[in-house]
Amino acid sequence: MAHDTLDRLILDHIARSDPEVASIVAAEAERQEHTIELIASENHASPAVMLAAGTCMTNKYAEGYPGRRYYGGCEHHDKVEQLARDRAKELFGCKFANVQPHSGAQANTAVFMSIMQPGDTFLSLVLKDGGHLSHGMNLNFSGIFYKPVHYPLHYDKDHPEHEQIDYDAVRQVALETKPKAILCGYSAYPRVIDFARFRQIADEVGAVLMADIAHIAGLVAAGVHPSPFPHAHVVTTTTHKSLRGPRGGLIMTNEEELNKLINRNVFPGVQGGPLMHIITAKAVAFGEALRPEFQAYQQQVVKNARALAAALQKHGYRITSGGTDNHLMLVDLTAKSDDLTGKDAEKWLEGAGIITNKNGIPDDPRPPMITSGLRLGTPATTTRGFTEPEMERIGAWIDRVLSAGLKGESELAAESDKVRSEIRALCERFPLPHATLETA
Ligand code: DSN
């Protein structure tokens, strides 16, 4: 077994029992290894996180909470859940943590049930401006059972904060609508969030302040973005984005009574048995995030985002709001060509080995399945060790592919072939963590 990689070992083992599934996973491993991952909400979890999620901890029902379970045999599950909670509290500097939500949307559901009654009004940023579907989209629980009112961004090219949160407008809408809750924290917002300002507004109208930091959790944990504590009454996040843990959710608060309600609304409110293997992997991820290397990683994530934004600006693309303070940026493709859509750009780039997602830009005239923009983020590429020079190269590759695509199909095919092989060579110099770990 010596010198085999961990990836190979696991896949060989799965193949002995199920070659069909093993070959699908092997193809995905190959795709991740040889493409550049720029989806802002994705990352490459460490081998320890991935392996923890694959342990025998999956075999147990542990409905309830540590010390108060509905099943026997939970001794070790109690310990790991308590450890995950304690590490989350230390990481984010808060008093209470619930590590059971299966996802960010389920964390948000449990919090909505804890801070509002059905039919209550809340404020949030609309999905098309960078919000999240669980912040009031009409087809989501949040828009079906509650009454969302959305606050606007600044839309004024001459304003220094064009396309950024308009805090005066947030206050105005809050005064007019007297919401039960105000949500901040977004899926496609490249600037720093002023949590203290949001709290002032929430206090003025007697609303609960809820911060959904799913995208920036890793930055917050590392002190690279200001913390929502002590300002927010309640904070939700996913654990798999910039935080680089397993796929899941997390809820935190400093308020004892609110914490009791949240615990009840996670279980039995919206969930049954917790995913104990994932909670085990969350404990590992939070432990990793408490180490000094994690801070250096997050600092590089932000530097890389700035470098990529600058490279794209140099090639004639517009970055909405004029730049980025965090791990992501929104690229306005129409600055390059009115004919360029997010849908085409995503498809063309994927063909060349650059994985992105189309995204609406503020005030986008195109529908969500077409869009005028791309959302790009740097957590995953930074995990594989890319720094500013690689970001310059990625900016140039993006421009080569999109410029060729605008010329025509044969130009696109030829350029994509060249770019794909250059990317493959670069990726081989920066292997992913799980693909390099050797078994002893
Ligand atoms: N779908 C996630 C994202 O890509 O931002 C948010 O949940």
XYZ file of C-alpha atoms and ligand atoms in Angstrom:
447
model
C 0.000 0.000 0.000
C 2.989 2.296 0.472
C 3.053 5.346 -1.790
C -0.529 4.837 -2.839
C -2.562 7.972 -2.465
C -5.444 8.035 -0.047
C -7.825 8.769 -2.910
C -6.691 5.659 -4.761
C -7.000 3.513 -1.647
C -10.572 4.621 -1.002
C -11.624 4.249 -4.619
C -10.069 0.788 -4.909
C -12.009 -0.248 -1.842
C -15.313 1.067 -3.191
C -14.583 -0.550 -6.577
C -14.305 -3.997 -5.008
C -17.907 -3.686 -3.872
C -19.394 -1.333 -6.461
C -17.307 -0.631 -9.574
C -20.086 1.393 -11.171
C -20.199 3.977 -8.376
C -16.395 3.893 -7.989
C -15.937 4.820 -11.629
C -18.305 7.800 -11.296
C -16.440 9.039 -8.200
C -13.091 8.481 -9.937
C -14.258 10.609 -12.871
C -15.315 13.361 -10.464
C -11.951 13.181 -8.675
C -10.253 13.586 -12.053
C -12.517 16.557 -12.925
C -11.740 18.310 -9.636
C -8.028 17.579 -9.959
C -7.628 19.043 -13.438
C -9.998 22.003 -13.511
C -9.918 25.421 -11.880
C -12.759 25.767 -9.368
C -13.995 29.351 -9.184
C -17.471 28.753 -7.747
C -17.445 31.071 -4.725
C -19.408 28.679 -2.497
C -17.229 25.619 -3.134
C -13.971 24.440 -1.614
C -11.796 21.352 -1.232
C -12.220 19.881 2.275
C -9.117 18.409 3.906
C -8.474 14.654 3.894
C -9.213 14.570 7.657
C -12.606 16.242 7.123
C -13.464 13.917 4.232
C -12.408 10.813 6.137
C -14.223 11.852 9.333
C -17.423 12.074 7.272
C -16.792 8.499 6.130
C -16.505 6.892 9.574
C -18.761 4.559 11.592
C -20.313 7.664 13.184
C -22.840 7.415 10.335
C -24.357 4.272 11.852
C -26.061 5.868 14.844
C -29.395 7.483 15.602
C -28.835 10.305 18.087
C -32.078 12.288 18.110
C -31.911 14.868 20.876
C -28.828 16.653 22.175
C -25.729 15.589 24.179
C -26.862 14.094 27.491
C -30.535 14.083 26.381
C -30.942 11.542 23.580
C -33.873 9.367 22.561
C -31.570 6.377 21.884
C -29.069 4.395 23.911
C -25.418 4.015 22.945
C -24.789 7.706 22.295
C -21.791 8.123 24.619
C -19.266 8.829 21.858
C -21.723 10.841 19.774
C -22.360 13.054 22.805
C -18.620 13.686 23.094
C -18.100 14.549 19.442
C -21.161 16.814 19.256
C -20.065 18.640 22.421
C -16.579 19.029 20.947
C -17.990 20.429 17.702
C -20.155 22.900 19.659
C -17.251 24.002 21.873
C -14.934 24.504 18.908
C -17.597 26.470 17.006
C -18.111 28.735 20.044
C -14.375 29.321 20.394
C -13.967 29.953 16.670
C -16.735 32.544 16.393
C -16.594 33.938 19.944
C -20.169 33.194 21.041
C -21.970 31.423 23.883
C -24.202 28.855 22.139
C -23.867 26.753 18.995
C -26.195 24.215 17.385
C -24.197 22.007 15.003
C -27.098 19.814 13.862
C -28.601 21.670 10.860
C -28.172 19.546 7.751
C -27.742 22.674 5.619
C -27.765 26.458 5.671
C -31.360 26.592 4.438
C -32.457 24.288 7.285
C -30.549 26.421 9.773
C -32.429 29.443 8.430
C -35.768 27.612 8.653
C -35.196 26.790 12.329
C -34.170 30.379 13.069
C -37.200 31.849 11.268
C -39.402 29.600 13.425
C -37.589 30.905 16.516
C -37.810 34.627 15.801
C -41.086 35.030 13.878
C -44.623 33.769 13.554
C -45.991 32.796 10.118
C -47.154 35.932 8.320
C -44.614 38.205 10.041
C -42.652 40.740 8.020
C -38.863 40.617 7.692
C -36.314 42.634 5.703
C -33.654 41.151 3.463
C -31.748 41.672 0.233
C -33.569 40.163 -2.737
C -31.998 37.094 -4.403
C -31.311 38.899 -7.681
C -29.272 41.575 -5.861
C -27.094 38.995 -4.087
C -29.386 37.608 -1.375
C -30.276 33.943 -0.879
C -33.355 31.950 -1.778
C -34.022 31.235 1.921
C -34.181 35.008 2.525
C -37.677 35.370 1.055
C -37.807 33.917 -2.475
C -41.473 33.379 -3.394
C -41.118 29.596 -3.908
C -39.099 29.034 -0.702
C -40.527 28.451 2.819
C -39.294 31.926 3.737
C -41.401 33.610 1.069
C -44.373 31.236 1.406
C -44.881 31.418 5.184
C -43.414 34.843 5.979
C -43.649 38.294 4.422
C -40.344 39.494 2.942
C -39.684 43.152 2.203
C -36.437 43.861 0.411
C -34.024 46.702 0.977
C -32.262 48.148 -2.091
C -28.634 48.615 -3.074
C -27.319 51.999 -4.148
C -28.034 52.267 -7.882
C -26.239 55.418 -8.908
C -23.102 55.224 -11.040
C -21.892 58.518 -9.604
C -22.295 57.402 -5.994
C -19.072 56.089 -4.381
C -21.052 53.129 -3.036
C -22.809 52.239 -6.302
C -24.117 48.626 -6.090
C -23.374 48.437 -2.348
C -25.834 48.231 0.557
C -27.669 51.501 1.056
C -27.868 51.597 4.858
C -30.019 54.749 4.857
C -32.500 52.931 2.643
C -32.420 49.883 4.946
C -33.316 52.188 7.840
C -36.054 53.900 5.848
C -37.674 50.591 4.815
C -37.371 49.341 8.404
C -39.090 52.456 9.789
C -41.875 52.122 7.213
C -42.534 48.390 7.586
C -41.602 47.683 11.234
C -40.256 44.171 10.535
C -39.936 41.440 13.164
C -36.474 40.575 11.817
C -33.744 42.078 9.640
C -31.468 39.744 7.673
C -27.975 40.556 6.536
C -25.386 38.250 4.952
C -25.478 37.314 1.275
C -24.618 34.869 -1.507
C -23.232 37.292 -4.059
C -22.083 40.443 -2.291
C -18.407 41.376 -2.608
C -18.153 44.062 0.082
C -17.756 44.231 3.869
C -21.028 44.058 5.815
C -21.445 46.681 8.541
C -23.078 44.524 11.219
C -22.978 47.325 13.824
C -24.948 49.612 11.509
C -27.537 46.869 10.933
C -27.884 46.396 14.704
C -28.523 50.126 15.218
C -31.348 49.943 12.676
C -32.730 46.727 14.205
C -32.730 48.309 17.672
C -34.459 51.432 16.385
C -37.427 49.377 15.143
C -37.314 46.587 17.749
C -36.351 43.876 15.236
C -34.192 40.781 15.674
C -30.945 40.982 13.696
C -30.109 37.730 11.903
C -26.774 37.395 10.067
C -26.400 34.575 7.531
C -22.639 34.418 7.089
C -22.608 31.234 4.966
C -20.293 32.741 2.361
C -17.884 34.621 4.599
C -17.766 32.252 7.614
C -14.144 31.268 6.984
C -13.113 34.914 6.659
C -14.977 35.800 9.858
C -13.448 32.858 11.746
C -9.983 34.030 10.697
C -10.632 37.705 11.521
C -10.342 38.732 7.870
C -13.950 40.043 7.826
C -15.548 41.758 10.878
C -17.572 39.403 13.084
C -21.360 39.588 13.316
C -20.899 39.135 17.103
C -21.766 40.955 19.325
C -24.135 42.770 16.956
C -26.366 40.001 15.580
C -28.879 38.289 17.859
C -28.484 35.109 15.829
C -25.975 33.927 13.230
C -26.395 31.108 10.717
C -23.858 29.648 8.334
C -23.027 26.685 6.190
C -19.848 24.814 7.051
C -18.619 23.850 3.574
C -17.912 27.134 1.795
C -15.016 29.366 2.862
C -15.058 27.532 6.239
C -13.847 24.419 4.341
C -15.709 21.803 6.368
C -18.198 19.106 5.410
C -21.502 20.062 3.752
C -23.805 21.279 6.552
C -25.223 24.113 8.659
C -24.583 25.816 12.000
C -26.531 28.260 14.201
C -24.991 30.491 16.878
C -26.241 33.011 19.414
C -25.334 34.659 22.698
C -28.931 34.698 23.949
C -29.935 31.896 26.285
C -33.711 31.998 25.715
C -33.297 32.265 21.950
C -30.888 29.331 22.057
C -33.516 27.165 23.755
C -36.035 28.013 21.050
C -33.482 27.343 18.306
C -32.602 23.929 19.738
C -36.268 22.975 19.842
C -36.877 24.228 16.324
C -33.888 22.361 14.841
C -35.000 19.131 16.564
C -37.834 18.196 16.555
C -38.964 21.334 14.657
C -37.420 20.792 11.237
C -35.154 17.753 11.548
C -35.098 14.221 12.931
C -31.873 12.334 13.556
C -28.720 14.437 13.207
C -26.054 13.430 10.656
C -23.503 12.371 13.273
C -20.767 11.538 10.751
C -21.087 15.092 9.401
C -21.057 16.543 12.934
C -17.839 14.544 13.479
C -16.377 16.116 10.343
C -17.574 19.562 11.487
C -15.583 19.056 14.720
C -12.486 18.286 12.635
C -13.039 21.298 10.365
C -13.544 23.690 13.294
C -10.334 22.312 14.834
C -8.501 23.060 11.588
C -9.974 26.565 11.442
C -8.649 27.288 14.947
C -5.070 26.782 13.739
C -2.868 29.718 12.670
C -2.505 28.293 9.125
C -6.197 28.910 8.597
C -5.759 32.632 9.128
C -2.956 32.740 6.567
C -5.173 30.775 4.157
C -8.065 33.249 4.515
C -5.756 36.243 4.084
C -4.575 34.691 0.828
C -8.185 34.031 -0.272
C -8.847 37.775 -0.078
C -5.557 38.718 -1.773
C -6.335 36.271 -4.550
C -9.827 37.695 -5.067
C -8.350 41.182 -5.391
C -5.710 39.949 -7.834
C -8.276 38.128 -9.983
C -10.596 41.164 -10.007
C -7.697 43.420 -11.040
C -6.647 41.011 -13.801
C -10.172 40.927 -15.229
C -10.488 44.710 -15.062
C -7.229 44.938 -17.021
C -8.793 42.734 -19.704
C -11.823 45.032 -20.034
C -14.381 43.454 -17.691
C -16.291 45.458 -15.103
C -16.320 44.235 -11.509
C -19.581 45.323 -9.882
C -19.203 47.873 -7.064
C -15.704 48.518 -8.436
C -13.939 45.614 -6.706
C -14.032 43.164 -3.824
C -13.252 43.098 -0.095
C -13.899 39.396 0.403
C -13.584 36.064 -1.393
C -15.836 36.780 -4.370
C -16.589 39.164 -7.189
C -19.369 39.708 -9.684
C -18.148 40.221 -13.232
C -20.287 42.396 -15.492
C -19.665 40.773 -18.893
C -21.487 43.460 -20.848
C -18.502 45.779 -20.361
C -16.636 43.415 -22.718
C -19.504 42.928 -25.152
C -23.246 43.551 -25.033
C -23.708 40.115 -26.596
C -21.871 38.232 -23.854
C -24.188 36.456 -21.392
C -23.447 34.651 -18.143
C -24.987 31.498 -19.607
C -22.586 31.412 -22.575
C -19.591 32.438 -20.480
C -20.197 29.663 -17.918
C -20.524 27.059 -20.698
C -17.512 28.260 -22.703
C -15.271 28.427 -19.624
C -16.317 24.969 -18.466
C -15.263 23.637 -21.866
C -11.800 25.024 -21.203
C -11.553 23.694 -17.626
C -12.621 26.782 -15.649
C -15.692 26.152 -13.485
C -17.884 29.161 -12.678
C -21.552 30.044 -12.277
C -23.584 32.566 -14.185
C -25.031 35.174 -11.869
C -27.236 38.208 -12.189
C -25.531 41.545 -11.628
C -27.357 44.321 -9.751
C -30.203 45.650 -11.916
C -29.575 42.891 -14.475
C -32.024 43.149 -17.399
C -31.506 39.448 -18.259
C -33.383 36.577 -16.538
C -31.663 34.316 -13.929
C -31.045 31.451 -16.379
C -29.225 33.804 -18.797
C -27.772 36.749 -16.788
C -25.164 39.368 -17.667
C -22.623 38.242 -15.107
C -20.424 35.603 -13.582
C -19.797 35.107 -9.871
C -16.183 34.105 -9.202
C -14.591 33.173 -5.884
C -11.161 32.141 -4.665
C -11.579 29.771 -1.646
C -11.029 26.573 -3.678
C -8.105 27.758 -5.798
C -6.407 29.160 -2.694
C -6.760 25.770 -0.986
C -4.776 24.178 -3.805
C -2.010 26.734 -3.280
C -2.601 29.328 -5.994
C -1.401 32.850 -5.243
C -1.449 36.157 -7.149
C 0.599 35.037 -10.207
C -1.827 32.160 -10.836
C -4.741 34.612 -10.500
C -3.194 36.764 -13.253
C -3.004 33.681 -15.454
C -6.610 32.719 -14.710
C -7.747 36.250 -15.635
C -5.903 35.965 -18.944
C -7.344 32.486 -19.639
C -10.881 33.697 -18.934
C -10.396 36.540 -21.389
C -8.890 34.300 -24.073
C -11.810 31.860 -23.906
C -14.549 34.506 -23.808
C -12.957 36.585 -26.588
C -12.677 33.449 -28.748
C -16.289 32.521 -27.985
C -17.445 35.928 -29.172
C -15.647 35.322 -32.488
C -17.284 31.973 -33.246
C -17.480 28.235 -32.650
C -14.264 27.177 -34.381
C -12.227 29.939 -32.687
C -13.723 28.864 -29.329
C -12.922 25.182 -29.899
C -9.313 25.896 -30.838
C -8.671 28.291 -27.950
C -10.417 26.033 -25.412
C -8.138 23.131 -26.385
C -5.046 25.260 -25.811
C -6.272 26.745 -22.527
C -7.427 23.364 -21.224
C -4.002 21.820 -21.685
C -2.264 24.829 -20.062
C -4.663 24.540 -17.100
C -4.010 20.821 -16.817
C -0.293 21.479 -16.588
C -0.782 24.131 -13.895
C -3.142 21.910 -11.867
C -0.580 19.117 -11.913
C 1.879 21.472 -10.212
C -0.733 22.217 -7.493
C -2.381 18.881 -6.607
C -5.435 18.815 -4.357
C -4.828 17.864 -0.692
C -6.743 14.561 -0.780
C -5.035 13.446 -3.980
C -1.540 13.778 -2.586
C -1.803 12.326 0.890
C 0.237 9.141 0.874
C -0.636 6.118 2.967
C 2.272 4.908 5.061
N -26.068 27.887 -3.437
C -25.162 28.590 -2.574
C -24.233 29.479 -3.314
O -23.727 29.042 -4.329
O -23.976 30.593 -2.893
C -25.846 29.322 -1.495
O -26.557 28.410 -0.725
